[in-house]
Structure formats: structure tokens, C-alpha cells
Short mmCIF file of C-alpha atoms in Angstrom, two decimals:
data_model
loop_
_atom_site.label_atom_id
_atom_site.label_comp_id
_atom_site.label_asym_id
_atom_site.label_seq_id
_atom_site.Cartn_x
_atom_site.Cartn_y
_atom_site.Cartn_z
CA MET T 1 -37.41 -64.17 -10.38
CA THR T 2 -38.05 -64.45 -14.90
CA LEU T 3 -40.79 -63.96 -16.76
CA TYR T 4 -41.71 -66.39 -19.72
CA PRO T 5 -44.66 -65.62 -22.32
CA ILE T 6 -46.71 -68.57 -23.30
CA GLU T 7 -48.83 -69.05 -26.36
CA SER T 8 -51.28 -71.11 -26.01
CA GLY T 9 -52.79 -70.70 -29.67
CA ASN T 10 -54.07 -68.26 -32.15
CA PHE T 11 -57.46 -68.31 -33.40
CA LYS T 12 -60.34 -66.11 -34.53
CA LEU T 13 -63.68 -64.06 -33.22
CA ASP T 14 -66.05 -62.39 -34.74
CA GLY T 15 -64.76 -58.19 -34.72
CA GLY T 16 -67.87 -56.98 -34.59
CA ALA T 17 -68.91 -58.49 -31.13
CA MET T 18 -65.06 -57.66 -30.75
CA PHE T 19 -65.79 -54.13 -30.74
CA GLY T 20 -69.65 -53.46 -29.98
CA VAL T 21 -71.46 -50.47 -30.93
CA VAL T 22 -68.52 -49.39 -32.54
CA PRO T 23 -68.55 -49.58 -36.42
CA LYS T 24 -66.69 -51.77 -38.28
CA SER T 25 -65.05 -48.96 -39.96
CA LEU T 26 -63.37 -47.57 -37.44
CA TRP T 27 -62.14 -50.86 -35.42
CA THR T 28 -61.10 -52.16 -38.61
CA ARG T 29 -57.81 -49.60 -38.45
CA THR T 30 -56.13 -51.72 -35.84
CA ASN T 31 -57.58 -55.53 -36.19
CA PRO T 32 -58.57 -56.03 -39.74
CA ALA T 33 -60.91 -58.50 -40.84
CA ASP T 34 -61.03 -61.36 -43.20
CA ALA T 35 -64.46 -62.18 -45.65
CA ASN T 36 -66.34 -63.54 -43.11
CA ASN T 37 -65.49 -60.14 -40.38
CA MET T 38 -62.89 -62.28 -38.37
CA ILE T 39 -60.13 -60.68 -36.49
CA ASP T 40 -56.99 -62.39 -35.62
CA MET T 41 -56.86 -63.46 -31.98
CA ALA T 42 -54.22 -65.22 -29.71
CA ALA T 43 -54.38 -66.56 -26.63
CA ARG T 44 -51.07 -65.58 -25.40
CA CYS T 45 -50.49 -67.16 -21.57
CA LEU T 46 -47.98 -65.84 -18.75
CA LEU T 47 -45.32 -68.34 -16.62
CA ILE T 48 -43.54 -66.65 -13.28
CA GLU T 49 -40.04 -68.51 -12.23
CA ASP T 50 -40.13 -67.30 -8.07
CA GLY T 51 -37.57 -69.31 -6.45
CA ASP T 52 -39.17 -72.71 -6.66
CA ARG T 53 -42.24 -71.64 -7.91
CA LEU T 54 -43.21 -71.51 -11.41
CA ILE T 55 -46.59 -69.57 -11.47
CA LEU T 56 -48.38 -70.62 -14.75
CA ILE T 57 -51.11 -67.13 -15.72
CA ASP T 58 -54.07 -68.79 -18.23
CA THR T 59 -54.20 -71.50 -20.04
CA GLY T 60 -55.12 -70.93 -23.07
CA MET T 61 -58.69 -73.15 -24.64
CA GLY T 62 -56.39 -75.95 -24.33
CA ASN T 63 -57.48 -79.29 -27.67
CA LYS T 64 -59.83 -81.53 -25.90
CA GLN T 65 -63.26 -80.01 -27.27
CA SER T 66 -64.79 -80.73 -30.14
CA GLU T 67 -63.80 -79.94 -33.93
CA LYS T 68 -66.87 -78.63 -34.38
CA PHE T 69 -66.22 -77.03 -31.47
CA PHE T 70 -63.19 -76.00 -32.39
CA GLY T 71 -64.66 -75.03 -36.42
CA TYR T 72 -66.37 -71.70 -34.64
CA TYR T 73 -63.63 -70.08 -33.76
CA TYR T 74 -61.12 -70.54 -36.58
CA LEU T 75 -57.38 -72.08 -34.85
CA TRP T 76 -54.49 -71.14 -37.30
CA GLY T 77 -50.65 -71.55 -36.53
CA ASP T 78 -48.27 -73.78 -34.95
CA TYR T 79 -48.73 -72.64 -30.89
CA ASN T 80 -49.91 -74.86 -28.27
CA LEU T 81 -48.80 -74.60 -24.50
CA GLU T 82 -47.54 -78.06 -23.77
CA GLY T 83 -44.77 -76.77 -26.33
CA SER T 84 -43.95 -73.16 -25.82
CA LEU T 85 -43.59 -74.64 -21.73
CA ALA T 86 -41.11 -77.11 -23.39
CA LYS T 87 -39.84 -74.18 -25.48
CA HIS T 88 -38.36 -72.61 -21.65
CA GLY T 89 -37.31 -76.08 -20.69
CA PHE T 90 -40.98 -76.59 -18.61
CA HIS T 91 -43.03 -79.20 -18.09
CA PRO T 92 -46.46 -79.85 -17.25
CA ASP T 93 -45.71 -80.79 -14.29
CA ASP T 94 -43.26 -78.78 -12.92
CA ILE T 95 -46.46 -75.87 -12.88
CA THR T 96 -46.68 -75.28 -9.53
CA ASP T 97 -49.80 -72.91 -9.31
CA VAL T 98 -52.06 -71.84 -12.56
CA PHE T 99 -53.93 -68.43 -11.63
CA MET T 100 -57.22 -68.15 -14.13
CA THR T 101 -57.28 -64.57 -14.45
CA HIS T 102 -61.36 -65.92 -15.28
CA LEU T 103 -63.02 -69.02 -16.31
CA HIS T 104 -64.08 -68.64 -19.59
CA PHE T 105 -63.13 -71.15 -21.74
CA ASP T 106 -59.85 -69.03 -23.90
CA HIS T 107 -58.33 -68.28 -20.89
CA CYS T 108 -58.71 -71.86 -18.79
CA GLY T 109 -59.36 -74.09 -21.49
CA GLY T 110 -55.65 -75.72 -21.57
CA SER T 111 -55.91 -75.85 -17.38
CA VAL T 112 -57.77 -79.24 -17.50
CA VAL T 113 -57.10 -81.96 -20.55
CA TRP T 114 -58.98 -85.37 -21.12
CA ASN T 115 -57.46 -89.04 -19.00
CA ALA T 116 -55.54 -91.86 -20.74
CA ASP T 117 -58.62 -93.34 -21.90
CA LYS T 118 -60.29 -90.39 -22.35
CA SER T 119 -63.50 -91.16 -20.36
CA GLY T 120 -62.96 -88.57 -18.13
CA TYR T 121 -61.08 -85.05 -17.13
CA ARG T 122 -58.40 -84.63 -14.89
CA PRO T 123 -55.83 -81.20 -14.10
CA ALA T 124 -53.68 -80.72 -17.11
CA PHE T 125 -51.26 -79.42 -14.42
CA LYS T 126 -50.88 -82.36 -11.87
CA ASN T 127 -48.76 -80.77 -8.83
CA ALA T 128 -50.62 -77.37 -8.97
CA LYS T 129 -53.03 -74.97 -7.40
CA TYR T 130 -55.88 -73.27 -9.15
CA TRP T 131 -56.47 -70.56 -8.12
CA THR T 132 -59.46 -68.43 -8.96
CA ASN T 133 -61.70 -66.29 -6.49
CA LYS T 134 -65.08 -67.36 -4.82
CA SER T 135 -66.77 -64.96 -5.99
CA HIS T 136 -66.21 -65.28 -9.49
CA TRP T 137 -66.20 -69.40 -8.95
CA ASP T 138 -69.93 -68.91 -7.90
CA TRP T 139 -70.71 -67.05 -10.83
CA ALA T 140 -69.15 -69.51 -13.42
CA VAL T 141 -70.63 -72.61 -11.77
CA ASN T 142 -73.85 -70.70 -11.61
CA PRO T 143 -73.62 -69.44 -14.87
CA ASN T 144 -75.90 -67.04 -16.91
CA ALA T 145 -78.14 -67.06 -19.55
CA ARG T 146 -75.40 -64.35 -22.16
CA GLU T 147 -71.78 -65.94 -20.23
CA LYS T 148 -73.50 -70.15 -19.88
CA ALA T 149 -71.27 -70.47 -23.37
CA SER T 150 -68.07 -69.37 -22.05
CA PHE T 151 -67.71 -71.53 -18.54
CA LEU T 152 -67.70 -74.99 -19.55
CA LYS T 153 -68.49 -77.41 -16.85
CA GLU T 154 -65.40 -79.47 -18.07
CA ASN T 155 -62.83 -76.59 -17.83
CA ILE T 156 -63.62 -75.71 -14.39
CA MET T 157 -65.22 -78.75 -12.48
CA PRO T 158 -62.71 -81.16 -12.48
CA LEU T 159 -60.34 -78.49 -10.54
CA GLU T 160 -62.87 -78.59 -7.42
CA GLU T 161 -63.14 -82.79 -8.07
CA SER T 162 -59.00 -83.13 -8.07
CA GLY T 163 -58.81 -81.10 -5.09
CA GLN T 164 -56.47 -78.83 -5.93
CA LEU T 165 -58.62 -75.62 -6.01
CA HIS T 166 -58.01 -72.61 -4.14
CA PHE T 167 -59.68 -68.79 -3.95
CA VAL T 168 -57.40 -66.30 -3.87
CA ASP T 169 -58.44 -63.63 -0.49
CA PRO T 170 -59.93 -60.47 -2.64
CA GLN T 171 -59.29 -58.40 0.74
CA GLY T 172 -58.33 -54.85 -0.41
CA LEU T 173 -61.21 -54.72 -3.27
CA PRO T 174 -60.91 -53.08 -5.83
CA TYR T 175 -57.46 -53.53 -5.54
CA ALA T 176 -55.34 -56.28 -3.18
CA GLU T 177 -51.92 -57.77 -3.19
CA SER T 178 -51.76 -61.44 -2.75
CA SER T 179 -49.65 -63.00 -0.57
CA GLU T 180 -50.46 -66.30 -0.99
CA LEU T 181 -48.51 -65.46 -5.37
CA GLY T 182 -46.84 -62.60 -4.68
CA PHE T 183 -47.91 -60.18 -7.47
CA GLY T 184 -50.95 -57.31 -6.95
CA ILE T 185 -54.00 -58.64 -8.42
CA LEU T 186 -56.71 -56.11 -9.84
CA PHE T 187 -60.19 -56.76 -9.25
CA ALA T 188 -63.17 -55.62 -11.92
CA ASP T 189 -66.51 -56.83 -12.33
CA GLY T 190 -67.62 -55.06 -16.12
CA HIS T 191 -66.61 -57.97 -18.68
CA THR T 192 -67.13 -60.94 -16.21
CA GLU T 193 -67.61 -61.11 -12.47
CA LYS T 194 -64.32 -60.55 -10.26
CA GLN T 195 -61.70 -61.29 -12.89
CA MET T 196 -58.76 -60.65 -11.67
CA ILE T 197 -55.42 -58.59 -13.29
CA PRO T 198 -52.05 -59.56 -12.05
CA HIS T 199 -49.50 -56.22 -11.43
CA ILE T 200 -46.06 -58.24 -11.50
CA LYS T 201 -42.77 -55.78 -10.49
CA TYR T 202 -40.12 -57.13 -12.64
CA LYS T 203 -36.47 -55.78 -13.27
CA GLY T 204 -38.11 -51.93 -12.33
CA LYS T 205 -41.38 -51.95 -14.29
CA THR T 206 -45.14 -53.30 -13.31
CA LEU T 207 -46.00 -55.64 -15.89
CA VAL T 208 -50.06 -55.69 -16.12
CA PHE T 209 -51.54 -58.50 -17.42
CA MET T 210 -54.46 -57.24 -18.88
CA ALA T 211 -56.66 -60.35 -20.06
CA ASP T 212 -60.33 -59.01 -21.31
CA LEU T 213 -60.05 -56.08 -19.49
CA LEU T 214 -57.76 -54.79 -22.46
CA PRO T 215 -57.82 -57.28 -25.17
CA THR T 216 -55.77 -55.51 -27.46
CA ALA T 217 -54.16 -52.40 -28.97
CA GLY T 218 -57.07 -51.09 -30.63
CA HIS T 219 -59.49 -51.43 -27.88
CA VAL T 220 -57.37 -48.31 -25.57
CA PRO T 221 -60.45 -45.69 -27.05
CA LEU T 222 -62.52 -45.61 -24.39
CA PRO T 223 -65.95 -46.37 -25.79
CA TYR T 224 -63.70 -49.47 -27.84
CA VAL T 225 -65.85 -52.16 -25.59
CA MET T 226 -66.49 -55.71 -25.61
CA GLY T 227 -70.14 -57.39 -27.08
CA TYR T 228 -69.33 -59.55 -25.03
CA ASP T 229 -69.30 -57.64 -21.79
CA THR T 230 -71.90 -58.59 -18.86
CA ARG T 231 -72.10 -54.58 -17.73
CA PRO T 232 -70.12 -52.60 -20.75
CA LEU T 233 -70.90 -49.84 -18.50
CA LEU T 234 -68.76 -50.26 -16.00
CA THR T 235 -66.57 -51.58 -17.90
CA LEU T 236 -66.13 -48.03 -19.61
CA ASP T 237 -65.61 -46.98 -16.35
CA GLU T 238 -62.76 -49.52 -14.33
CA LYS T 239 -61.21 -49.05 -18.41
CA ALA T 240 -61.08 -45.18 -17.84
CA ALA T 241 -59.29 -45.41 -14.15
CA PHE T 242 -57.25 -47.91 -15.07
CA LEU T 243 -55.37 -46.27 -18.10
CA ASP T 244 -55.15 -42.58 -15.76
CA ARG T 245 -52.82 -44.64 -13.79
CA ALA T 246 -51.23 -46.97 -16.37
CA ALA T 247 -50.19 -43.84 -18.18
CA ASN T 248 -49.43 -41.66 -15.31
CA GLU T 249 -47.60 -44.70 -13.65
CA ASP T 250 -46.31 -45.72 -17.14
CA LEU T 251 -47.36 -49.25 -16.31
CA TYR T 252 -46.45 -51.59 -18.75
CA LEU T 253 -49.97 -54.05 -20.40
CA PHE T 254 -48.79 -57.53 -21.07
CA LEU T 255 -52.46 -57.80 -24.53
CA GLU T 256 -53.44 -61.72 -23.86
CA HIS T 257 -54.88 -61.79 -26.93
CA ASP T 258 -53.51 -59.40 -29.16
CA PRO T 259 -51.71 -61.73 -32.26
CA HIS T 260 -49.41 -58.95 -33.22
CA HIS T 261 -48.42 -56.98 -30.07
CA GLU T 262 -47.09 -58.57 -26.93
CA ILE T 263 -46.61 -55.50 -24.72
CA ILE T 264 -47.68 -51.70 -25.13
CA THR T 265 -47.57 -48.16 -23.10
CA VAL T 266 -50.31 -45.61 -23.39
CA LYS T 267 -50.18 -42.13 -22.53
CA HIS T 268 -52.74 -38.48 -22.10
CA THR T 269 -53.22 -37.16 -25.38
CA GLU T 270 -55.95 -34.02 -25.98
CA LYS T 271 -58.16 -37.11 -27.11
CA GLY T 272 -57.47 -39.22 -23.95
CA VAL T 273 -55.20 -41.81 -23.14
CA ARG T 274 -53.88 -43.15 -26.02
CA PHE T 275 -51.46 -46.50 -27.52
CA ASP T 276 -48.16 -44.80 -26.86
CA GLN T 277 -45.35 -47.20 -28.27
CA ALA T 278 -45.58 -51.45 -29.09
CA HIS T 279 -42.78 -53.86 -27.12
CA THR T 280 -41.38 -57.04 -27.81
CA PHE T 281 -40.48 -58.73 -24.48
CA ASN T 282 -37.66 -59.64 -25.27
CA ASN T 283 -36.85 -56.16 -26.34
CA LEU T 284 -38.15 -54.90 -22.88
CA PHE T 285 -36.54 -57.08 -20.34
CA ASN T 286 -34.10 -58.58 -22.44
#
């Protein structure tokens, strides 16, 4: 097995929304804001090469939305999904599986592209199975008012219409080993219904793809919960249980949204679980 971090693009989000009830004077210590109160964000995906399978975890925002849409998110930098795959010698047609932690647009937008004449949409990875779970799929296609702007039909419905949509069996909740994909999955409900957090054993370490359970290193303290979470008190409980285990078991946390930290570890302190060390992917595994 070989893993590749895949940078699909950078953007900005409102810092207050990203940190909920935490005062700006505190969260700016780790995530400084610009004059518009926006903080830097990454959309870092992960590619797993395992035998004849290429499994891509999340796909970023993609590039098919309108200029007005992207204007809300202040795109910056030169990364894009296809270019990052090409850097490692891969083409979208090589991907055999796309695992979507959840179906918010910044995690699955790159899963679907315009067709040739821009009259409709098609899956970006024509040879891939697309993986979600039934509970989250039902949640996404019948969205609540709070999340409706995050679940875009053009990112979701073409996957079902193409016949490429598949569901992970959540047997063993809240944690299950996926025989279909070859890694463990933690199911978490605080951010959105049945978000999936992959646990990948690699070179003697366990790498956890954190998605929106822990967006950035600045979110490690328990009260630092996003305003986007649908069930923030549940997020507190899920974070507490996970971070305790991460500190006890020396888990390596792969951060999807932190533009400055690829991987971190955490440790127990008198104030609770806190940030320990930052690692680059290359230094840790090469």
C-alpha cells in the first residue's frame, strides 16, 4: 500500500462560523483572520494505492460552480484535484473508488463535473465506485434547512443516476472495519448525519482522515466546535472520546482543512487533550 496526500484547492471561510461560540481573541491565536474575518482553509484529500485499487478519499469543491458561488469562498493558490493526481502519475480514469466522508460541497464537489457540452453533469471518475452510507445519503437528498446550502443536487444526484453509487455497510457502529474498502471507519453524527472518518493502518502507524470531526489543529480544544455542526453538543462528546483515544493510542491525525498542518498528534495535559506535534506527510512516511 502507498498513500499520497492530494491537494484539491485552497479557500477561505468565516472564522466565526468555523469556531462557533469561541471568542475571536482566542481562535485567532492559531487561525489568524484577514480584514474580512476570513481564515485560510485547505481541501486536502488522500489517495490510497493498494494493489490494483486506487481509492480517493474526498474530492474538494471541484470547479463546476459559478463565479458568484466561488466568490463567497475566496479561492487562493494553484492546487487542483486533477493536477495533484497527475503529480503522482495518475489520471481520473485510474481511480477505482471514491470514498466520500460526507456530501457537503467542499468534500464532494470534485466528484462530479460538467459533461462535454455543459448541458448536464457526469461523475468525474468514470471507472470508480462512489461510496457513502445510506443514512447519510437519505439525509443529504432530503436536506434540513440548516444544511440545504451545503448539499448541492448537482454534486449528488449524478452519482445515483450513473449507477456508480454504493453504500458502506455500517455494521458495528460507531466503528466498523470495511471489508469493501480495507480500512476502519468511525461514524460520527455531530457535524452531520453519519459522517465517516477513515482509519488507515500504514507503515506501522494508524492514520486517521479527520474530515470535519477535527477541521484544523486549532480545533483540538473541546469547546472549539464549528458553527456549521448540526449537533454541537454531540460533537463535544464525539471529539472528547476520539481525542482521548488518539492520545492513548498515538494516532496520527490527517487534517483535511488545515493549510499549514498536514498531520498532527495530540497528548494528555492538565487542561485536557492538546496539540502535541505537527508532521509533514513526507517526513513521517518517507
